[in-house]
Tab-separated table of C-alpha atoms in Angstrom:
chain	number	residue	atom	x	y	z
A	141	UNK	CA	53.081	24.632	12.787
A	142	UNK	CA	52.216	21.002	13.548
A	143	UNK	CA	48.940	19.089	15.204
A	144	UNK	CA	49.046	16.288	17.907
A	145	UNK	CA	46.134	14.101	18.009
A	146	UNK	CA	46.175	11.339	21.553
A	147	UNK	CA	43.155	8.806	21.838
A	148	UNK	CA	42.322	6.051	24.866
A	149	UNK	CA	39.273	4.692	24.224
A	150	UNK	CA	37.291	1.205	23.873
A	151	UNK	CA	37.537	1.454	19.653
A	152	UNK	CA	40.082	0.942	17.659
A	153	UNK	CA	42.935	4.073	17.850
A	154	UNK	CA	44.648	3.878	14.471
A	155	UNK	CA	41.150	5.094	12.262
A	156	UNK	CA	40.610	7.734	15.047
A	157	UNK	CA	43.957	8.962	15.543
A	158	UNK	CA	44.217	9.447	11.059
A	159	UNK	CA	40.430	11.055	10.974
A	160	UNK	CA	41.904	13.339	13.756
A	161	UNK	CA	45.223	14.290	12.151
A	162	UNK	CA	43.479	14.921	8.408
A	163	UNK	CA	41.383	17.301	10.182
A	164	UNK	CA	44.633	19.187	11.250
A	165	UNK	CA	45.853	19.653	7.631
A	166	UNK	CA	45.115	23.432	7.303
A	167	UNK	CA	47.883	23.911	10.055
A	168	UNK	CA	50.742	22.891	7.453
A	169	UNK	CA	53.269	20.240	7.600
A	170	UNK	CA	55.772	18.324	5.939
A	171	UNK	CA	55.220	14.404	8.005
A	172	UNK	CA	53.092	12.610	9.880
A	173	UNK	CA	53.030	9.479	11.442
A	174	UNK	CA	51.654	7.353	14.308
A	175	UNK	CA	52.207	5.302	17.138
A	176	UNK	CA	49.723	2.869	18.321
A	177	UNK	CA	50.331	-0.083	21.611
A	178	UNK	CA	49.056	-3.329	20.626
A	179	UNK	CA	47.496	-5.491	23.279
A	180	UNK	CA	50.192	-6.010	25.611
A	181	UNK	CA	51.540	-2.473	25.483
A	182	UNK	CA	54.100	-2.796	22.678
A	183	UNK	CA	54.127	0.493	20.165
A	184	UNK	CA	53.804	-0.037	16.680
A	185	UNK	CA	55.700	3.503	15.114
A	186	UNK	CA	54.656	3.813	11.706
A	187	UNK	CA	55.610	7.166	10.064
A	188	UNK	CA	56.346	9.099	6.053
A	189	UNK	CA	57.741	12.565	5.198
A	190	UNK	CA	55.161	14.479	3.082
A	191	UNK	CA	51.581	14.558	2.968
A	192	UNK	CA	49.260	12.515	5.594
A	193	UNK	CA	47.858	10.520	2.291
A	194	UNK	CA	51.553	8.797	2.324
A	195	UNK	CA	51.597	7.659	5.769
A	196	UNK	CA	47.642	5.953	4.699
A	197	UNK	CA	48.569	4.126	1.673
A	198	UNK	CA	52.004	2.693	3.683
A	199	UNK	CA	49.486	1.487	6.501
A	200	UNK	CA	46.522	0.359	3.319
A	201	UNK	CA	45.149	-2.936	4.572
A	202	UNK	CA	47.453	-3.218	7.393
A	203	UNK	CA	46.710	-0.610	10.194
A	204	UNK	CA	48.038	-1.439	13.576
A	205	UNK	CA	45.445	-2.822	16.149
A	206	UNK	CA	45.094	-1.137	19.761
A	207	UNK	CA	42.657	1.332	21.362
A	208	UNK	CA	46.019	3.643	22.846
A	209	UNK	CA	47.815	5.793	20.499
A	210	UNK	CA	48.962	9.341	18.996
A	211	UNK	CA	49.296	10.704	15.443
A	212	UNK	CA	51.386	14.190	14.962
A	213	UNK	CA	52.214	16.139	11.861
A	214	UNK	CA	55.751	17.934	11.568
A	215	UNK	CA	56.988	21.048	10.581
A	216	UNK	CA	60.619	20.783	10.278
A	217	UNK	CA	62.705	23.348	12.347
A	218	UNK	CA	65.709	21.177	12.902
A	219	UNK	CA	66.720	18.581	10.784
A	220	UNK	CA	65.508	17.532	7.510
A	221	UNK	CA	61.500	16.259	6.701
A	222	UNK	CA	62.391	12.605	6.639
A	223	UNK	CA	60.625	9.267	7.798
A	224	UNK	CA	63.213	8.788	10.200
A	225	UNK	CA	62.831	12.408	11.817
A	226	UNK	CA	58.986	12.296	11.364
A	227	UNK	CA	57.507	11.578	14.669
A	228	UNK	CA	56.447	9.667	16.935
A	229	UNK	CA	59.581	8.692	18.379
A	230	UNK	CA	61.085	6.255	20.955
A	231	UNK	CA	63.603	5.705	23.388
A	232	UNK	CA	66.372	3.152	22.774
A	233	UNK	CA	63.946	0.319	24.648
A	234	UNK	CA	60.687	0.960	22.997
A	235	UNK	CA	58.840	1.744	25.784
A	236	UNK	CA	58.286	5.751	25.950
A	237	UNK	CA	56.787	7.195	22.734
A	238	UNK	CA	57.219	10.916	22.372
A	239	UNK	CA	55.489	13.867	20.304
A	240	UNK	CA	56.134	17.243	20.645
A	241	UNK	CA	55.831	21.069	19.320
A	242	UNK	CA	58.323	23.348	19.166
A	243	UNK	CA	62.126	23.151	20.303
A	244	UNK	CA	63.293	21.452	23.028
A	245	UNK	CA	66.177	23.951	23.509
A	246	UNK	CA	68.041	22.051	26.135
A	247	UNK	CA	68.459	19.434	24.213
A	248	UNK	CA	72.087	18.803	24.273
A	249	UNK	CA	71.840	18.799	28.163
A	250	UNK	CA	69.055	16.545	28.138
A	251	UNK	CA	70.907	13.793	25.518
A	252	UNK	CA	74.006	14.009	27.245
A	253	UNK	CA	72.283	13.313	30.722
A	254	UNK	CA	70.064	10.425	29.100
A	255	UNK	CA	73.240	8.875	27.613
A	256	UNK	CA	75.146	9.024	31.541
A	257	UNK	CA	72.306	6.690	31.814
A	258	UNK	CA	73.297	3.816	29.641
A	259	UNK	CA	70.425	5.357	27.017
A	260	UNK	CA	71.515	5.365	23.126
A	261	UNK	CA	70.823	7.437	20.366
A	262	UNK	CA	70.065	6.899	16.440
A	263	UNK	CA	69.971	11.147	16.246
């Protein structure tokens, strides 16, 4: 299982997203991450394998500032449970943030199409 939470509002997003992820811990997971857009719309992405406390410890004293963001807890179905494989993921221009629940069955075709359009992949 995994969990996804998003926030867009007037308050700082990171504490709300972390609280939401904590409420989803009972579902089981092997990694967690958040992405928060700053005032210029640039995402700050933080991901850690293991429990949510690992992510919270990595963020201690330096929560990303912004009022829009997304969080994800992952249960690996493809790829090892590592910091790199944890969600959120971004595109090669750091403009799109992606989290998903489940398996993208047609990922090979999607990847080939995007590569043909000039996108670069790290996985």
